[in-house]
Coordinates of C-alpha atoms in Angstrom, one line a residue:
M149 CA 0.0 0.0 0.0
H150 CA 2.8 2.4 0.9
H151 CA 4.6 1.8 -2.4
S152 CA 1.4 2.5 -4.3
V153 CA 0.6 5.7 -2.4
R154 CA 4.2 7.0 -3.0
H155 CA 3.9 6.4 -6.7
T156 CA 0.5 8.2 -6.7
F157 CA 1.8 11.3 -5.0
T158 CA 4.9 11.3 -7.4
W159 CA 2.4 11.3 -10.3
I160 CA 0.5 14.2 -8.8
A161 CA 3.6 16.2 -8.3
A162 CA 4.6 15.6 -11.9
V163 CA 1.2 16.7 -13.1
A164 CA 1.4 19.8 -11.0
L165 CA 4.8 20.8 -12.4
V166 CA 3.5 20.4 -15.9
G167 CA 0.6 22.6 -15.0
V168 CA 3.0 25.3 -13.7
A169 CA 5.0 25.2 -17.0
W170 CA 1.8 25.4 -19.0
N171 CA 0.6 28.4 -17.0
S172 CA 3.9 30.2 -17.6
A173 CA 3.6 29.6 -21.3
R174 CA 0.0 31.0 -21.3
S175 CA 1.0 34.4 -19.7
E176 CA -0.9 37.1 -21.5
T177 CA -0.2 40.8 -22.1
I178 CA -2.0 42.8 -19.4
I179 CA -0.5 46.3 -19.7
K180 CA 0.7 48.2 -22.8
L181 CA 2.6 51.4 -22.4
G182 CA 3.3 54.1 -24.9
L183 CA 5.8 56.6 -23.5
G184 CA 4.3 59.9 -24.7
N185 CA 4.2 61.3 -28.2
D186 CA 7.1 63.8 -27.9
A187 CA 10.1 63.9 -30.1
A188 CA 12.6 63.4 -27.3
A189 CA 14.0 59.9 -26.7
D190 CA 12.5 57.8 -23.9
I191 CA 15.4 55.6 -22.7
D192 CA 19.1 56.0 -22.4
F193 CA 22.1 53.6 -22.0
D194 CA 25.1 55.4 -20.7
G195 CA 27.6 52.5 -21.3
T196 CA 26.9 51.0 -17.9
N197 CA 23.2 51.4 -17.0
L198 CA 19.9 51.4 -18.9
K199 CA 17.3 53.8 -17.6
T200 CA 14.3 56.0 -18.7
I201 CA 15.1 59.6 -19.4
A202 CA 13.5 62.1 -16.9
D203 CA 11.2 64.5 -18.8
N204 CA 9.4 67.7 -17.7
D205 CA 6.0 67.1 -19.3
V206 CA 2.9 68.8 -17.9
P207 CA 1.2 67.8 -15.7
P208 CA 4.1 67.0 -13.3
T209 CA 4.3 63.2 -12.8
T210 CA 6.2 61.0 -10.3
G211 CA 7.7 58.7 -12.9
D212 CA 10.4 59.7 -15.5
Q213 CA 8.3 59.3 -18.6
N214 CA 4.7 60.2 -19.2
T215 CA 2.7 57.3 -20.8
R216 CA -0.6 56.1 -21.9
I217 CA -1.8 52.8 -20.4
D218 CA -3.9 50.1 -22.1
F219 CA -5.2 47.4 -19.8
L220 CA -5.7 44.0 -21.5
G221 CA -6.5 40.4 -20.6
F222 CA -7.7 39.9 -17.0
L223 CA -7.0 43.6 -16.3
D224 CA -9.4 44.7 -19.1
G225 CA -11.8 46.0 -16.5
E226 CA -9.4 48.7 -15.4
P227 CA -9.9 52.1 -16.9
D228 CA -7.4 52.8 -19.7
V229 CA -5.4 56.0 -19.6
N230 CA -5.9 57.3 -23.2
T231 CA -3.6 60.4 -22.9
P232 CA 0.1 60.4 -21.8
T233 CA -0.7 61.5 -18.2
A234 CA 0.4 58.3 -16.3
S235 CA 4.1 57.8 -15.8
F236 CA 6.8 55.1 -15.9
T237 CA 10.3 54.7 -14.5
L238 CA 13.0 52.1 -15.3
K239 CA 16.4 52.5 -13.6
D240 CA 19.6 50.9 -12.5
V241 CA 19.5 48.1 -15.1
A242 CA 23.2 47.2 -15.4
A243 CA 25.1 45.8 -18.4
S244 CA 26.7 42.4 -17.6
G245 CA 29.8 41.6 -19.6
L246 CA 30.4 42.1 -23.3
P247 CA 27.8 41.6 -26.0
T248 CA 27.7 38.4 -28.0
V249 CA 27.8 39.3 -31.7
L250 CA 26.6 37.0 -34.5
G251 CA 27.8 37.6 -38.1
G252 CA 29.1 41.1 -37.2
V253 CA 25.5 42.3 -37.4
V254 CA 23.2 40.9 -34.6
F255 CA 24.2 41.3 -31.0
F256 CA 22.9 40.1 -27.6
Q257 CA 23.7 42.1 -24.5
D258 CA 23.0 40.7 -21.0
F259 CA 21.8 43.0 -18.2
T260 CA 21.1 42.4 -14.5
G261 CA 19.0 44.0 -11.8
G262 CA 17.1 47.2 -11.9
E263 CA 13.7 48.5 -10.8
M264 CA 10.5 49.6 -12.5
F265 CA 7.6 51.8 -11.3
L266 CA 4.2 52.5 -13.0
Y267 CA 2.0 55.4 -11.7
D268 CA -1.5 56.5 -12.7
P269 CA -2.3 60.1 -13.6
S270 CA -2.9 60.9 -9.9
N271 CA 0.6 59.6 -9.1
V272 CA -0.8 56.5 -7.3
L273 CA 1.6 53.6 -7.6
L274 CA 0.0 50.9 -9.8
L275 CA 2.9 48.4 -9.9
S276 CA 6.6 48.3 -8.9
G277 CA 9.2 45.6 -8.8
T278 CA 12.8 44.6 -9.1
L279 CA 14.0 43.0 -12.3
D280 CA 15.9 39.7 -12.8
D281 CA 18.4 38.9 -15.5
S282 CA 17.6 40.6 -18.8
V283 CA 18.8 40.6 -22.4
L284 CA 18.8 43.2 -25.2
S285 CA 18.9 42.0 -28.8
G286 CA 19.3 44.2 -31.8
S287 CA 21.3 44.9 -35.0
I288 CA 24.4 47.0 -35.4
G289 CA 24.0 50.1 -37.6
P290 CA 21.0 51.8 -39.2
P291 CA 18.0 51.9 -39.4
G292 CA 17.9 51.5 -35.6
T293 CA 14.6 49.6 -35.3
G294 CA 13.5 46.2 -34.2
A295 CA 15.5 45.9 -31.0
L296 CA 13.9 44.1 -28.0
F297 CA 14.7 44.2 -24.3
T298 CA 13.1 41.3 -22.3
T299 CA 13.2 40.6 -18.6
T300 CA 11.4 38.8 -15.8
F301 CA 10.6 40.2 -12.3
G302 CA 12.8 39.3 -9.4
S303 CA 10.1 40.5 -7.0
V304 CA 7.1 42.7 -6.9
T305 CA 7.5 45.5 -4.3
G306 CA 4.1 47.3 -4.4
G307 CA 1.2 48.8 -6.3
T308 CA -2.6 48.6 -6.3
L309 CA -2.5 46.0 -9.2
A310 CA -0.2 43.6 -7.4
Q311 CA -3.1 41.8 -5.6
Q312 CA -4.6 40.8 -8.9
I313 CA -1.5 39.3 -10.5
D314 CA 0.4 36.0 -10.1
L315 CA 3.6 37.7 -9.1
S316 CA 5.8 34.8 -10.1
S317 CA 4.6 35.0 -13.7
L318 CA 5.4 38.7 -14.4
S319 CA 7.6 39.6 -17.4
L320 CA 8.4 42.9 -19.2
S321 CA 9.3 43.4 -22.8
V322 CA 10.5 46.7 -24.3
S323 CA 10.5 47.4 -28.1
L324 CA 13.1 50.0 -29.1
T325 CA 12.9 52.2 -32.2
G326 CA 14.7 55.3 -33.3
V327 CA 17.9 54.1 -31.7
N328 CA 20.4 57.0 -31.8
N329 CA 18.0 58.9 -34.1
G330 CA 18.1 56.1 -36.7
Q331 CA 21.9 55.5 -36.6
G332 CA 21.4 52.3 -34.7
F333 CA 23.6 50.5 -32.2
S334 CA 27.4 50.5 -32.3
L335 CA 30.3 48.8 -30.5
N336 CA 33.5 50.3 -29.1
L337 CA 36.2 49.2 -31.5
Q338 CA 38.8 48.8 -28.7
T339 CA 36.8 47.2 -25.9
E340 CA 34.0 45.6 -28.0
A341 CA 31.5 47.0 -25.5
L342 CA 28.1 48.4 -26.4
N343 CA 28.3 52.1 -26.9
R344 CA 25.9 54.6 -25.4
F345 CA 22.5 55.0 -27.1
T346 CA 19.1 56.5 -26.7
A347 CA 15.8 55.2 -28.1
D348 CA 12.1 55.5 -28.2
V349 CA 10.2 52.6 -26.6
T350 CA 6.9 50.9 -26.2
L351 CA 6.4 48.4 -23.3
N352 CA 4.3 45.3 -22.7
I353 CA 3.8 43.7 -19.3
A354 CA 2.6 40.1 -19.2
A355 CA 1.4 37.9 -16.4
L356 CA -1.2 35.4 -15.2
P357 CA -4.0 36.2 -12.7
V358 CA -3.8 35.3 -9.1
P359 CA -4.4 31.5 -8.8
E360 CA -7.7 30.4 -7.6
P361 CA -7.8 29.0 -4.0
P362 CA -6.8 25.3 -3.9
S363 CA -10.2 23.9 -4.9
S364 CA -9.3 22.6 -8.3
P365 CA -9.9 18.9 -9.1
L366 CA -6.2 18.2 -8.9
A367 CA -6.0 19.8 -5.4
L368 CA -9.1 17.9 -4.3
L369 CA -7.6 14.6 -5.6
G370 CA -4.4 15.3 -3.7
G371 CA -6.4 16.0 -0.5
V372 CA -8.4 12.8 -0.8
L373 CA -5.3 10.8 -1.3
M374 CA -3.5 12.4 1.6
V375 CA -6.4 11.5 3.9
A376 CA -6.4 8.0 2.6
W377 CA -2.7 7.7 3.2
T378 CA -3.0 9.1 6.7
L379 CA -5.8 6.6 7.6
N380 CA -3.8 3.7 6.2
C381 CA -0.8 4.7 8.3
R382 CA -3.0 4.9 11.4
S383 CA -4.5 1.5 10.8
R384 CA -1.1 -0.1 10.5
M385 CA 0.0 1.5 13.8
R386 CA -3.1 0.4 15.7
P387 CA -2.4 -2.9 17.6
A388 CA -4.5 -5.8 16.6
T389 CA -7.1 -7.1 19.1
Q390 CA -6.3 -10.7 20.1
S391 CA -8.8 -13.1 21.6
L392 CA -7.5 -14.7 24.9
P393 CA -7.8 -18.4 25.0
T394 CA -10.4 -19.8 27.4
H395 CA -9.7 -22.6 29.8
E396 CA -12.1 -25.0 31.3
P397 CA -11.9 -25.4 35.1
R398 CA -9.7 -28.3 36.0
R399 CA -11.6 -31.2 37.4
L400 CA -10.3 -32.6 40.6
F401 CA -12.5 -35.7 40.5

């Protein structure tokens, strides 16, 4: 019985892991950001750190860059911000090592760390978090379009939207255009490091909703099997009742 129960729980664990992987693959875009419609660049890499460029748009906002916000997926019920009056900040995303260059044209630059903050037009924090390892991919030279920065969240640190989101499934992708005003990326000829650049960006945040309480069929099955296993263990530990032999009185005559 113990052998069978152990195999059953191993099977349940395997199914649960497959379910987690499947959920990660099904993460959907829940927030789209467009960082204003001004001519100035939105983001800057100074040779060491990647960050948003602080602007002075009106009205004053807490974040660096004014932005529209489109809510999608399970956040579709949230009111969109149709004018660039919300704000967004990305900072302290540090380059890690030298870029990997393929064919002298395409490169991949690793980054690590950093923080992001998203505010509504009233400067209420909607979402903030620390970033995990990231990668920027793009092509060297003009026209300076088609680059992509992708990262996952290390942790979520606050915001009114956090309670609706499965925090372990959050990811951020940033599309870069107008890199160096169309001149594109370049590498330092001596060090082979990625040179400083500026760019315009749009951002997507993807995630899954907060998981339902453990009332799914799989969780119920696991609970039933756990109870059965516990009862079986108790029955094995309970001493068996033995009948005492009866003896007839010994006759003296």
